[in-house]
mmCIF file with all atom_site columns, C-alpha atoms in Angstrom:
data_model
loop_
_atom_site.group_PDB
_atom_site.id
_atom_site.type_symbol
_atom_site.label_atom_id
_atom_site.label_alt_id
_atom_site.label_comp_id
_atom_site.label_asym_id
_atom_site.label_entity_id
_atom_site.label_seq_id
_atom_site.pdbx_PDB_ins_code
_atom_site.Cartn_x
_atom_site.Cartn_y
_atom_site.Cartn_z
_atom_site.occupancy
_atom_site.B_iso_or_equiv
_atom_site.pdbx_formal_charge
_atom_site.auth_seq_id
_atom_site.auth_comp_id
_atom_site.auth_asym_id
_atom_site.auth_atom_id
_atom_site.pdbx_PDB_model_num
ATOM 1   C CA . UNK A 1 1   ? 92.900  90.059 107.825 1.00 51.00 ? 54  UNK A CA 1
ATOM 2   C CA . UNK A 1 2   ? 90.505  92.213 105.980 1.00 54.00 ? 55  UNK A CA 1
ATOM 3   C CA . UNK A 1 3   ? 90.266  89.450 103.240 1.00 57.00 ? 56  UNK A CA 1
ATOM 4   C CA . UNK A 1 4   ? 89.387  86.829 105.591 1.00 57.00 ? 57  UNK A CA 1
ATOM 5   C CA . UNK A 1 5   ? 86.836  88.740 107.599 1.00 57.00 ? 58  UNK A CA 1
ATOM 6   C CA . UNK A 1 6   ? 85.431  89.378 104.133 1.00 57.00 ? 59  UNK A CA 1
ATOM 7   C CA . UNK A 1 7   ? 85.371  85.873 103.292 1.00 54.00 ? 60  UNK A CA 1
ATOM 8   C CA . UNK A 1 8   ? 83.466  85.193 106.493 1.00 56.00 ? 61  UNK A CA 1
ATOM 9   C CA . UNK A 1 9   ? 81.158  87.646 105.855 1.00 52.00 ? 62  UNK A CA 1
ATOM 10  C CA . UNK A 1 10  ? 80.246  86.079 102.606 1.00 52.00 ? 63  UNK A CA 1
ATOM 11  C CA . UNK A 1 11  ? 79.133  82.847 104.351 1.00 51.00 ? 64  UNK A CA 1
ATOM 12  C CA . UNK A 1 12  ? 81.768  80.634 103.047 1.00 52.00 ? 65  UNK A CA 1
ATOM 13  C CA . UNK A 1 13  ? 81.249  77.053 104.295 1.00 50.00 ? 66  UNK A CA 1
ATOM 14  C CA . UNK A 1 14  ? 83.365  74.066 104.462 1.00 47.00 ? 67  UNK A CA 1
ATOM 15  C CA . UNK A 1 15  ? 82.802  70.750 106.104 1.00 48.00 ? 68  UNK A CA 1
ATOM 16  C CA . UNK A 1 16  ? 84.292  71.206 109.384 1.00 46.00 ? 69  UNK A CA 1
ATOM 17  C CA . UNK A 1 17  ? 84.319  73.855 111.636 1.00 58.00 ? 70  UNK A CA 1
ATOM 18  C CA . UNK A 1 18  ? 87.763  73.888 112.558 1.00 70.00 ? 71  UNK A CA 1
ATOM 19  C CA . UNK A 1 19  ? 88.672  74.937 109.109 1.00 74.00 ? 72  UNK A CA 1
ATOM 20  C CA . UNK A 1 20  ? 91.213  77.881 108.630 1.00 78.00 ? 73  UNK A CA 1
ATOM 21  C CA . UNK A 1 21  ? 91.286  80.263 105.793 1.00 80.00 ? 74  UNK A CA 1
ATOM 22  C CA . UNK A 1 22  ? 95.328  80.771 104.900 1.00 80.00 ? 75  UNK A CA 1
ATOM 23  C CA . UNK A 1 23  ? 96.215  82.021 101.454 1.00 83.00 ? 76  UNK A CA 1
ATOM 24  C CA . UNK A 1 24  ? 94.116  84.525 99.303  1.00 87.00 ? 77  UNK A CA 1
ATOM 25  C CA . UNK A 1 25  ? 93.931  86.059 95.795  1.00 90.00 ? 78  UNK A CA 1
ATOM 26  C CA . UNK A 1 26  ? 91.355  87.846 93.323  1.00 92.00 ? 79  UNK A CA 1
ATOM 27  C CA . UNK A 1 27  ? 90.924  86.643 90.055  1.00 96.00 ? 80  UNK A CA 1
ATOM 28  C CA . UNK A 1 28  ? 92.072  89.213 87.334  1.00 96.00 ? 81  UNK A CA 1
ATOM 29  C CA . UNK A 1 29  ? 88.787  90.163 86.649  1.00 95.00 ? 82  UNK A CA 1
ATOM 30  C CA . UNK A 1 30  ? 87.809  90.561 90.274  1.00 92.00 ? 83  UNK A CA 1
ATOM 31  C CA . UNK A 1 31  ? 84.663  88.041 90.021  1.00 93.00 ? 84  UNK A CA 1
ATOM 32  C CA . UNK A 1 32  ? 86.092  85.222 91.941  1.00 94.00 ? 85  UNK A CA 1
ATOM 33  C CA . UNK A 1 33  ? 88.601  84.569 94.987  1.00 92.00 ? 86  UNK A CA 1
ATOM 34  C CA . UNK A 1 34  ? 90.789  81.727 95.272  1.00 94.00 ? 87  UNK A CA 1
ATOM 35  C CA . UNK A 1 35  ? 91.913  80.500 98.767  1.00 92.00 ? 88  UNK A CA 1
ATOM 36  C CA . UNK A 1 36  ? 93.549  77.962 100.976 1.00 90.00 ? 89  UNK A CA 1
ATOM 37  C CA . UNK A 1 37  ? 91.284  76.005 103.431 1.00 87.00 ? 90  UNK A CA 1
ATOM 38  C CA . UNK A 1 38  ? 93.089  74.046 106.134 1.00 85.00 ? 91  UNK A CA 1
ATOM 39  C CA . UNK A 1 39  ? 91.441  71.201 107.962 1.00 81.00 ? 92  UNK A CA 1
ATOM 40  C CA . UNK A 1 40  ? 91.606  67.664 109.438 1.00 80.00 ? 93  UNK A CA 1
ATOM 41  C CA . UNK A 1 41  ? 91.748  66.519 105.835 1.00 81.00 ? 94  UNK A CA 1
ATOM 42  C CA . UNK A 1 42  ? 94.560  68.689 104.748 1.00 84.00 ? 95  UNK A CA 1
ATOM 43  C CA . UNK A 1 43  ? 94.864  71.726 102.867 1.00 88.00 ? 96  UNK A CA 1
ATOM 44  C CA . UNK A 1 44  ? 92.849  72.777 99.717  1.00 91.00 ? 97  UNK A CA 1
ATOM 45  C CA . UNK A 1 45  ? 92.786  75.356 96.861  1.00 94.00 ? 98  UNK A CA 1
ATOM 46  C CA . UNK A 1 46  ? 89.230  76.515 96.462  1.00 93.00 ? 99  UNK A CA 1
ATOM 47  C CA . UNK A 1 47  ? 87.584  79.198 94.449  1.00 95.00 ? 100 UNK A CA 1
ATOM 48  C CA . UNK A 1 48  ? 84.712  81.540 95.627  1.00 91.00 ? 101 UNK A CA 1
ATOM 49  C CA . UNK A 1 49  ? 82.415  83.119 92.854  1.00 91.00 ? 102 UNK A CA 1
ATOM 50  C CA . UNK A 1 50  ? 81.136  86.401 94.092  1.00 88.00 ? 103 UNK A CA 1
ATOM 51  C CA . UNK A 1 51  ? 78.246  86.205 92.190  1.00 88.00 ? 104 UNK A CA 1
ATOM 52  C CA . UNK A 1 52  ? 76.826  82.682 92.725  1.00 88.00 ? 105 UNK A CA 1
ATOM 53  C CA . UNK A 1 53  ? 78.341  82.728 96.513  1.00 84.00 ? 106 UNK A CA 1
ATOM 54  C CA . UNK A 1 54  ? 79.593  79.318 95.742  1.00 86.00 ? 107 UNK A CA 1
ATOM 55  C CA . UNK A 1 55  ? 83.078  77.748 96.325  1.00 89.00 ? 108 UNK A CA 1
ATOM 56  C CA . UNK A 1 56  ? 84.764  74.787 94.602  1.00 92.00 ? 109 UNK A CA 1
ATOM 57  C CA . UNK A 1 57  ? 87.847  72.738 95.400  1.00 94.00 ? 110 UNK A CA 1
ATOM 58  C CA . UNK A 1 58  ? 90.276  72.662 92.391  1.00 96.00 ? 111 UNK A CA 1
ATOM 59  C CA . UNK A 1 59  ? 93.380  71.209 93.842  1.00 94.00 ? 112 UNK A CA 1
ATOM 60  C CA . UNK A 1 60  ? 95.106  69.797 97.034  1.00 92.00 ? 113 UNK A CA 1
ATOM 61  C CA . UNK A 1 61  ? 97.675  72.503 97.972  1.00 91.00 ? 114 UNK A CA 1
ATOM 62  C CA . UNK A 1 62  ? 98.533  75.962 99.238  1.00 90.00 ? 115 UNK A CA 1
ATOM 63  C CA . UNK A 1 63  ? 99.844  79.559 98.643  1.00 90.00 ? 116 UNK A CA 1
ATOM 64  C CA . UNK A 1 64  ? 97.521  79.690 95.461  1.00 94.00 ? 117 UNK A CA 1
ATOM 65  C CA . UNK A 1 65  ? 98.191  82.644 92.891  1.00 95.00 ? 118 UNK A CA 1
ATOM 66  C CA . UNK A 1 66  ? 96.148  83.659 90.002  1.00 95.00 ? 119 UNK A CA 1
ATOM 67  C CA . UNK A 1 67  ? 97.911  84.372 86.519  1.00 97.00 ? 120 UNK A CA 1
ATOM 68  C CA . UNK A 1 68  ? 97.429  87.975 85.566  1.00 96.00 ? 121 UNK A CA 1
ATOM 69  C CA . UNK A 1 69  ? 95.613  86.653 82.128  1.00 96.00 ? 122 UNK A CA 1
ATOM 70  C CA . UNK A 1 70  ? 93.596  84.198 84.625  1.00 97.00 ? 123 UNK A CA 1
ATOM 71  C CA . UNK A 1 71  ? 94.111  81.054 82.808  1.00 96.00 ? 124 UNK A CA 1
ATOM 72  C CA . UNK A 1 72  ? 96.191  79.389 85.603  1.00 97.00 ? 125 UNK A CA 1
ATOM 73  C CA . UNK A 1 73  ? 96.509  79.123 89.308  1.00 97.00 ? 126 UNK A CA 1
ATOM 74  C CA . UNK A 1 74  ? 100.113 78.293 90.745  1.00 96.00 ? 127 UNK A CA 1
ATOM 75  C CA . UNK A 1 75  ? 100.124 76.588 93.853  1.00 93.00 ? 128 UNK A CA 1
ATOM 76  C CA . UNK A 1 76  ? 102.509 74.607 96.041  1.00 89.00 ? 129 UNK A CA 1
ATOM 77  C CA . UNK A 1 77  ? 101.750 70.869 97.370  1.00 85.00 ? 130 UNK A CA 1
ATOM 78  C CA . UNK A 1 78  ? 103.177 68.948 100.176 1.00 70.00 ? 131 UNK A CA 1
ATOM 79  C CA . UNK A 1 79  ? 104.306 71.262 103.158 1.00 58.00 ? 132 UNK A CA 1
ATOM 80  C CA . UNK A 1 80  ? 107.610 70.509 104.971 1.00 53.00 ? 133 UNK A CA 1
ATOM 81  C CA . UNK A 1 81  ? 110.057 68.415 103.645 1.00 51.00 ? 134 UNK A CA 1
ATOM 82  C CA . UNK A 1 82  ? 108.139 67.695 100.543 1.00 60.00 ? 135 UNK A CA 1
ATOM 83  C CA . UNK A 1 83  ? 106.011 69.511 97.533  1.00 71.00 ? 136 UNK A CA 1
ATOM 84  C CA . UNK A 1 84  ? 105.543 70.462 94.346  1.00 85.00 ? 137 UNK A CA 1
ATOM 85  C CA . UNK A 1 85  ? 104.980 73.660 92.398  1.00 89.00 ? 138 UNK A CA 1
ATOM 86  C CA . UNK A 1 86  ? 101.888 72.964 90.030  1.00 93.00 ? 139 UNK A CA 1
ATOM 87  C CA . UNK A 1 87  ? 99.492  74.741 87.908  1.00 96.00 ? 140 UNK A CA 1
ATOM 88  C CA . UNK A 1 88  ? 95.741  74.145 87.834  1.00 97.00 ? 141 UNK A CA 1
ATOM 89  C CA . UNK A 1 89  ? 93.301  75.846 85.322  1.00 97.00 ? 142 UNK A CA 1
ATOM 90  C CA . UNK A 1 90  ? 90.519  77.810 87.179  1.00 96.00 ? 143 UNK A CA 1
ATOM 91  C CA . UNK A 1 91  ? 88.073  75.032 86.308  1.00 94.00 ? 144 UNK A CA 1
ATOM 92  C CA . UNK A 1 92  ? 90.000  72.441 87.779  1.00 94.00 ? 145 UNK A CA 1
ATOM 93  C CA . UNK A 1 93  ? 90.332  70.490 84.495  1.00 95.00 ? 146 UNK A CA 1
ATOM 94  C CA . UNK A 1 94  ? 93.941  71.000 83.615  1.00 96.00 ? 147 UNK A CA 1
ATOM 95  C CA . UNK A 1 95  ? 96.635  70.457 85.840  1.00 94.00 ? 148 UNK A CA 1
ATOM 96  C CA . UNK A 1 96  ? 100.398 70.611 85.235  1.00 94.00 ? 149 UNK A CA 1
ATOM 97  C CA . UNK A 1 97  ? 103.421 70.083 87.563  1.00 91.00 ? 150 UNK A CA 1
ATOM 98  C CA . UNK A 1 98  ? 106.162 72.688 87.046  1.00 91.00 ? 151 UNK A CA 1
ATOM 99  C CA . UNK A 1 99  ? 108.633 71.049 89.591  1.00 84.00 ? 152 UNK A CA 1
ATOM 100 C CA . UNK A 1 100 ? 108.319 67.605 90.872  1.00 76.00 ? 153 UNK A CA 1
ATOM 101 C CA . UNK A 1 101 ? 108.571 66.622 94.830  1.00 60.00 ? 154 UNK A CA 1
ATOM 102 C CA . UNK A 1 102 ? 112.309 68.099 95.346  1.00 53.00 ? 155 UNK A CA 1
ATOM 103 C CA . UNK A 1 103 ? 113.000 65.939 98.476  1.00 52.00 ? 156 UNK A CA 1
ATOM 104 C CA . UNK A 1 104 ? 115.878 64.163 96.421  1.00 52.00 ? 157 UNK A CA 1
ATOM 105 C CA . UNK A 1 105 ? 117.478 68.068 96.566  1.00 55.00 ? 158 UNK A CA 1
ATOM 106 C CA . UNK A 1 106 ? 116.721 68.089 100.161 1.00 58.00 ? 159 UNK A CA 1
ATOM 107 C CA . UNK A 1 107 ? 114.593 71.459 99.747  1.00 64.00 ? 160 UNK A CA 1
ATOM 108 C CA . UNK A 1 108 ? 111.112 71.973 99.425  1.00 67.00 ? 161 UNK A CA 1
ATOM 109 C CA . UNK A 1 109 ? 108.596 74.680 97.765  1.00 73.00 ? 162 UNK A CA 1
ATOM 110 C CA . UNK A 1 110 ? 107.313 77.457 99.753  1.00 73.00 ? 163 UNK A CA 1
ATOM 111 C CA . UNK A 1 111 ? 104.853 79.961 99.237  1.00 74.00 ? 164 UNK A CA 1
ATOM 112 C CA . UNK A 1 112 ? 104.013 82.780 98.647  1.00 81.00 ? 165 UNK A CA 1
ATOM 113 C CA . UNK A 1 113 ? 104.013 82.391 94.850  1.00 89.00 ? 166 UNK A CA 1
ATOM 114 C CA . UNK A 1 114 ? 103.834 85.500 92.731  1.00 90.00 ? 167 UNK A CA 1
ATOM 115 C CA . UNK A 1 115 ? 103.218 85.857 89.048  1.00 93.00 ? 168 UNK A CA 1
ATOM 116 C CA . UNK A 1 116 ? 105.115 88.543 87.414  1.00 92.00 ? 169 UNK A CA 1
ATOM 117 C CA . UNK A 1 117 ? 102.565 91.525 85.889  1.00 92.00 ? 170 UNK A CA 1
ATOM 118 C CA . UNK A 1 118 ? 103.263 90.294 82.450  1.00 93.00 ? 171 UNK A CA 1
ATOM 119 C CA . UNK A 1 119 ? 102.641 86.491 83.668  1.00 95.00 ? 172 UNK A CA 1
ATOM 120 C CA . UNK A 1 120 ? 106.153 85.679 82.129  1.00 95.00 ? 173 UNK A CA 1
ATOM 121 C CA . UNK A 1 121 ? 107.749 84.628 85.145  1.00 93.00 ? 174 UNK A CA 1
ATOM 122 C CA . UNK A 1 122 ? 106.839 82.799 88.155  1.00 92.00 ? 175 UNK A CA 1
ATOM 123 C CA . UNK A 1 123 ? 108.724 83.984 91.625  1.00 89.00 ? 176 UNK A CA 1
ATOM 124 C CA . UNK A 1 124 ? 108.798 81.363 94.739  1.00 85.00 ? 177 UNK A CA 1
ATOM 125 C CA . UNK A 1 125 ? 111.151 80.160 97.593  1.00 81.00 ? 178 UNK A CA 1
ATOM 126 C CA . UNK A 1 126 ? 112.907 76.828 98.273  1.00 77.00 ? 179 UNK A CA 1
ATOM 127 C CA . UNK A 1 127 ? 113.524 76.073 101.727 1.00 73.00 ? 180 UNK A CA 1
ATOM 128 C CA . UNK A 1 128 ? 116.483 73.710 102.733 1.00 68.00 ? 181 UNK A CA 1
ATOM 129 C CA . UNK A 1 129 ? 115.309 70.632 104.799 1.00 64.00 ? 182 UNK A CA 1
ATOM 130 C CA . UNK A 1 130 ? 118.620 71.273 106.675 1.00 67.00 ? 183 UNK A CA 1
ATOM 131 C CA . UNK A 1 131 ? 117.571 75.083 107.424 1.00 64.00 ? 184 UNK A CA 1
ATOM 132 C CA . UNK A 1 132 ? 113.720 75.206 107.474 1.00 59.00 ? 185 UNK A CA 1
ATOM 133 C CA . UNK A 1 133 ? 113.831 78.892 108.556 1.00 61.00 ? 186 UNK A CA 1
ATOM 134 C CA . UNK A 1 134 ? 115.745 80.269 105.713 1.00 64.00 ? 187 UNK A CA 1
ATOM 135 C CA . UNK A 1 135 ? 113.981 80.655 102.026 1.00 71.00 ? 188 UNK A CA 1
ATOM 136 C CA . UNK A 1 136 ? 115.838 81.078 99.122  1.00 76.00 ? 189 UNK A CA 1
ATOM 137 C CA . UNK A 1 137 ? 113.916 82.904 96.433  1.00 81.00 ? 190 UNK A CA 1
ATOM 138 C CA . UNK A 1 138 ? 113.851 81.389 92.801  1.00 83.00 ? 191 UNK A CA 1
ATOM 139 C CA . UNK A 1 139 ? 112.208 82.588 89.504  1.00 89.00 ? 192 UNK A CA 1
ATOM 140 C CA . UNK A 1 140 ? 111.117 80.301 86.750  1.00 92.00 ? 193 UNK A CA 1
ATOM 141 C CA . UNK A 1 141 ? 110.809 81.498 83.054  1.00 94.00 ? 194 UNK A CA 1
ATOM 142 C CA . UNK A 1 142 ? 107.128 80.281 82.122  1.00 95.00 ? 195 UNK A CA 1
ATOM 143 C CA . UNK A 1 143 ? 107.809 79.805 78.389  1.00 95.00 ? 196 UNK A CA 1
ATOM 144 C CA . UNK A 1 144 ? 110.944 77.718 78.883  1.00 94.00 ? 197 UNK A CA 1
ATOM 145 C CA . UNK A 1 145 ? 110.149 76.469 82.591  1.00 93.00 ? 198 UNK A CA 1
ATOM 146 C CA . UNK A 1 146 ? 113.893 77.196 83.349  1.00 92.00 ? 199 UNK A CA 1
ATOM 147 C CA . UNK A 1 147 ? 114.300 77.668 87.085  1.00 89.00 ? 200 UNK A CA 1
ATOM 148 C CA . UNK A 1 148 ? 117.035 79.960 88.712  1.00 88.00 ? 201 UNK A CA 1
ATOM 149 C CA . UNK A 1 149 ? 117.948 80.667 92.290  1.00 83.00 ? 202 UNK A CA 1
ATOM 150 C CA . UNK A 1 150 ? 118.039 84.719 92.668  1.00 79.00 ? 203 UNK A CA 1
ATOM 151 C CA . UNK A 1 151 ? 121.271 85.898 93.789  1.00 76.00 ? 204 UNK A CA 1
ATOM 152 C CA . UNK A 1 152 ? 120.069 87.694 97.104  1.00 68.00 ? 205 UNK A CA 1
ATOM 153 C CA . UNK A 1 153 ? 120.656 87.040 100.755 1.00 57.00 ? 206 UNK A CA 1
ATOM 154 C CA . UNK A 1 154 ? 118.348 84.889 102.684 1.00 52.00 ? 207 UNK A CA 1
ATOM 155 C CA . UNK A 1 155 ? 114.903 86.052 102.524 1.00 51.00 ? 208 UNK A CA 1
ATOM 156 C CA . UNK A 1 156 ? 114.149 85.520 106.127 1.00 50.00 ? 209 UNK A CA 1
ATOM 157 C CA . UNK A 1 157 ? 112.180 83.165 108.147 1.00 45.00 ? 210 UNK A CA 1
ATOM 158 C CA . UNK A 1 158 ? 108.982 81.494 107.822 1.00 41.00 ? 211 UNK A CA 1
ATOM 159 C CA . UNK A 1 159 ? 107.001 84.779 109.002 1.00 41.00 ? 212 UNK A CA 1
ATOM 160 C CA . UNK A 1 160 ? 109.681 87.110 107.681 1.00 46.00 ? 213 UNK A CA 1
ATOM 161 C CA . UNK A 1 161 ? 110.820 88.600 104.669 1.00 50.00 ? 214 UNK A CA 1
ATOM 162 C CA . UNK A 1 162 ? 108.862 89.018 101.423 1.00 56.00 ? 215 UNK A CA 1
ATOM 163 C CA . UNK A 1 163 ? 109.379 89.074 97.633  1.00 58.00 ? 216 UNK A CA 1
ATOM 164 C CA . UNK A 1 164 ? 107.580 91.403 95.313  1.00 62.00 ? 217 UNK A CA 1
ATOM 165 C CA . UNK A 1 165 ? 107.989 92.380 91.624  1.00 63.00 ? 218 UNK A CA 1
ATOM 166 C CA . UNK A 1 166 ? 109.436 95.905 90.924  1.00 64.00 ? 219 UNK A CA 1
ATOM 167 C CA . UNK A 1 167 ? 109.445 96.069 86.856  1.00 52.00 ? 220 UNK A CA 1
ATOM 168 C CA . UNK A 1 168 ? 110.890 93.851 84.619  1.00 46.00 ? 221 UNK A CA 1
ATOM 169 C CA . UNK A 1 169 ? 113.926 92.961 86.719  1.00 44.00 ? 222 UNK A CA 1
ATOM 170 C CA . UNK A 1 170 ? 114.530 89.298 85.251  1.00 43.00 ? 223 UNK A CA 1
ATOM 171 C CA . UNK A 1 171 ? 116.005 88.952 81.560  1.00 38.00 ? 224 UNK A CA 1
ATOM 172 C CA . UNK A 1 172 ? 118.777 87.353 79.741  1.00 34.00 ? 225 UNK A CA 1
#
């Protein structure tokens, strides 16, 4: 993965040598990189500043996605059979839970998480605990926090299938 190679060449550092970089994404202005590190302590969302060559942890979670306006980073927490969909400000000071731990529904949130180009919608998947390979795409309207399952076939296994935005596809 080219981004992972670039991160390694930028001399990113973390506490344990056995850490792995998972998800990555550029800030809208290209000055910073948000990424997930997985190590013995779990998964953390960090931001790497290209100018200062420093990283800072902003949340515990995975699959970060920077909003088009740059004011929020969406991410998921938990992992298998648990997890929430959350927002954090790039400075790590403001947090908002969009969807609380959905274990009562017997499903969980799974990345990747994608913002619509205008920032009005958030696209993510729910995975059924009874079928951990299948992913059901959902969209959330950010102004109302209304969530809907998209009427499409199963997106694919954990390593298969993908979601992307193609114009303004979701409207009432």
